[in-house]
Tab-separated table of C-alpha atoms in Angstrom:
chain	number	residue	atom	x	y	z
A	1	MET	CA	-53.239	-48.766	-6.580
A	2	TRP	CA	-52.436	-49.225	-3.382
A	3	GLY	CA	-49.457	-51.792	-2.165
A	4	ASP	CA	-48.772	-53.958	-5.668
A	5	GLY	CA	-52.205	-53.128	-7.466
A	6	LEU	CA	-52.843	-57.002	-7.964
A	7	GLY	CA	-56.133	-58.241	-7.163
A	8	PHE	CA	-57.124	-54.791	-8.269
A	9	THR	CA	-61.245	-54.808	-6.971
A	10	PRO	CA	-63.439	-52.687	-9.384
A	11	ASP	CA	-66.586	-51.009	-8.405
A	12	GLU	CA	-69.706	-52.809	-9.619
A	13	VAL	CA	-72.642	-50.532	-10.475
A	14	PRO	CA	-75.354	-51.225	-12.306
A	15	ALA	CA	-76.358	-47.769	-14.031
A	16	GLY	CA	-79.880	-46.090	-11.527
A	17	ALA	CA	-78.501	-47.719	-8.591
A	18	GLN	CA	-80.781	-46.606	-5.659
A	19	VAL	CA	-78.351	-47.910	-2.884
A	20	LEU	CA	-74.333	-48.680	-2.968
A	21	PHE	CA	-73.172	-50.734	-0.081
A	22	VAL	CA	-69.534	-49.586	0.421
A	23	ALA	CA	-67.118	-52.163	2.718
A	24	GLN	CA	-63.456	-51.566	3.471
A	25	ASN	CA	-61.791	-52.864	1.050
A	26	PRO	CA	-61.511	-56.291	-0.772
A	27	GLY	CA	-61.304	-59.947	0.993
A	28	GLU	CA	-59.693	-62.657	-0.648
A	29	THR	CA	-62.351	-63.771	-2.359
A	30	GLU	CA	-63.036	-60.782	-4.234
A	31	GLU	CA	-59.177	-60.023	-5.097
A	32	ILE	CA	-59.268	-63.732	-6.325
A	33	GLN	CA	-62.378	-62.952	-8.690
A	34	GLY	CA	-62.107	-59.035	-8.753
A	35	ARG	CA	-65.792	-58.293	-7.859
A	36	PRO	CA	-66.623	-56.517	-4.731
A	37	LEU	CA	-68.531	-58.431	-1.691
A	38	ILE	CA	-68.531	-61.647	-2.658
A	39	GLY	CA	-67.011	-63.552	-0.244
A	40	VAL	CA	-69.184	-64.600	3.520
A	41	THR	CA	-70.065	-61.081	4.060
A	42	GLY	CA	-71.233	-60.462	0.717
A	43	GLN	CA	-72.961	-63.248	0.530
A	44	LEU	CA	-74.926	-62.979	3.488
A	45	LEU	CA	-75.750	-59.157	2.072
A	46	ARG	CA	-76.464	-59.972	-2.109
A	47	ARG	CA	-78.540	-63.480	-1.796
A	48	GLN	CA	-80.603	-62.414	1.614
A	49	LEU	CA	-80.300	-58.815	2.824
A	50	VAL	CA	-80.953	-57.591	-0.329
A	51	PRO	CA	-83.556	-59.444	-1.961
A	52	ARG	CA	-85.381	-59.694	1.576
A	53	TYR	CA	-85.503	-56.332	1.853
A	54	LEU	CA	-84.587	-54.645	-0.943
A	55	GLY	CA	-86.566	-56.324	-3.320
A	56	ALA	CA	-85.998	-55.509	-7.220
A	57	LEU	CA	-83.999	-52.059	-6.400
A	58	PRO	CA	-80.872	-52.453	-7.966
A	59	VAL	CA	-77.810	-52.355	-5.784
A	60	GLY	CA	-74.204	-51.913	-6.376
A	61	TYR	CA	-71.444	-52.863	-4.854
A	62	GLY	CA	-68.052	-51.453	-3.858
A	63	ASN	CA	-65.300	-50.606	-1.639
A	64	VAL	CA	-63.179	-47.729	-0.316
A	65	LEU	CA	-59.939	-49.420	-1.215
A	66	LYS	CA	-59.922	-51.964	-4.215
A	67	CYS	CA	-56.841	-54.582	-2.909
A	68	ARG	CA	-55.625	-55.899	-0.474
A	69	ALA	CA	-52.797	-54.634	2.025
A	70	GLN	CA	-49.834	-56.546	1.775
A	71	ASP	CA	-47.452	-58.295	4.528
A	72	ALA	CA	-43.158	-57.409	4.752
A	73	ALA	CA	-42.690	-60.752	2.496
A	74	GLY	CA	-45.360	-58.960	-0.334
A	75	ARG	CA	-48.399	-61.827	0.413
A	76	HIS	CA	-51.882	-60.128	0.335
A	77	VAL	CA	-53.345	-59.798	3.734
A	78	ASN	CA	-56.792	-59.284	5.207
A	79	ALA	CA	-54.860	-57.241	7.747
A	80	LEU	CA	-55.789	-53.466	7.630
A	81	PRO	CA	-54.176	-50.446	9.284
A	82	LYS	CA	-55.144	-48.859	11.813
A	83	ALA	CA	-57.984	-46.566	10.457
A	84	ARG	CA	-56.127	-42.852	11.765
A	85	SER	CA	-52.563	-43.965	10.810
A	86	ALA	CA	-50.651	-42.147	7.926
A	87	GLU	CA	-50.976	-45.778	5.831
A	88	TRP	CA	-54.331	-46.459	5.841
A	89	GLN	CA	-54.871	-41.984	5.222
A	90	ALA	CA	-52.466	-42.425	2.125
A	91	ALA	CA	-54.755	-45.834	0.844
A	92	VAL	CA	-57.635	-43.956	1.152
A	93	ARG	CA	-56.639	-41.207	-0.553
A	94	HIS	CA	-54.502	-43.307	-2.858
A	95	CYS	CA	-57.683	-45.327	-3.850
A	96	TRP	CA	-60.419	-42.669	-3.120
A	97	PRO	CA	-60.557	-41.291	-7.114
A	98	TYR	CA	-62.030	-44.531	-8.067
A	99	LEU	CA	-64.632	-44.132	-5.357
A	100	GLU	CA	-65.226	-41.222	-6.156
A	101	ALA	CA	-66.015	-41.891	-9.977
A	102	THR	CA	-68.327	-44.368	-8.552
A	103	LEU	CA	-71.125	-42.087	-6.698
A	104	ALA	CA	-70.488	-39.275	-9.737
A	105	ARG	CA	-72.200	-42.273	-11.819
A	106	VAL	CA	-75.353	-42.771	-9.231
A	107	PRO	CA	-75.257	-39.570	-7.267
A	108	GLU	CA	-79.057	-40.021	-5.434
A	109	ALA	CA	-77.906	-43.471	-4.345
A	110	LEU	CA	-78.363	-43.632	-0.374
A	111	VAL	CA	-74.182	-45.096	0.445
A	112	VAL	CA	-74.020	-47.494	3.208
A	113	PRO	CA	-70.383	-47.864	4.389
A	114	MET	CA	-70.147	-50.850	6.208
A	115	GLY	CA	-67.309	-50.749	8.870
A	116	ASP	CA	-65.036	-48.491	10.599
A	117	HIS	CA	-63.018	-47.745	8.118
A	118	ALA	CA	-65.727	-47.267	5.482
A	119	ILE	CA	-66.981	-45.174	8.096
A	120	ARG	CA	-64.172	-43.348	8.874
A	121	ALA	CA	-63.002	-42.477	5.464
A	122	PHE	CA	-67.104	-41.251	4.813
A	123	THR	CA	-67.024	-39.003	7.157
A	124	GLY	CA	-63.777	-38.281	9.051
A	125	LEU	CA	-65.173	-38.973	12.440
A	126	ARG	CA	-62.523	-39.498	14.971
A	127	GLY	CA	-63.383	-42.266	17.693
A	128	LYS	CA	-65.620	-45.121	18.189
A	129	VAL	CA	-68.332	-45.081	15.728
A	130	LEU	CA	-70.259	-47.606	17.842
A	131	HIS	CA	-73.010	-44.913	18.016
A	132	LEU	CA	-73.575	-44.551	14.797
A	133	ARG	CA	-75.039	-47.965	13.749
A	134	GLY	CA	-78.254	-47.559	11.893
A	135	SER	CA	-78.317	-44.343	11.227
A	136	LEU	CA	-77.878	-41.842	8.772
A	137	ILE	CA	-75.510	-38.997	8.247
A	138	ARG	CA	-77.229	-36.480	6.419
A	139	GLY	CA	-75.109	-33.999	4.805
A	140	TRP	CA	-72.170	-35.419	3.492
A	141	GLU	CA	-71.516	-33.258	-0.044
A	142	GLY	CA	-68.670	-35.891	-1.882
A	143	GLY	CA	-65.177	-36.350	-1.617
A	144	HIS	CA	-63.161	-37.817	1.212
A	145	ALA	CA	-62.893	-37.191	5.101
A	146	GLY	CA	-60.770	-39.765	5.983
A	147	ALA	CA	-57.640	-38.862	4.831
């Protein structure tokens, strides 16, 4: 586990999920409750966007990193290392097998990485990712490219 492994937040993916939203890392609410995407962003996604635009499709939720980072005093914080830093790469390598197992259970799901760090973990893209907003990235064959 990245950090101390406390607050591990597993992915929530129903059998046959057709869409998988993957955020960068859990926040405090997710860490406390052990569920991905249930904080402010997750509530918007789960309560408004998914029901309105995806209806009854089975949808899964997860994170690239499974725990929050720690500061020098050992407190869990929402800060992420820079996306191309050695610390980020090590964290992705450490947590990727958990996400890879999730992806293997729903190989046909449309994966929606949410945020710069998540996009970089899947694509290995360097530089700005803003131009990818709303784009469909084809040809991903599995495995992380961000580390």
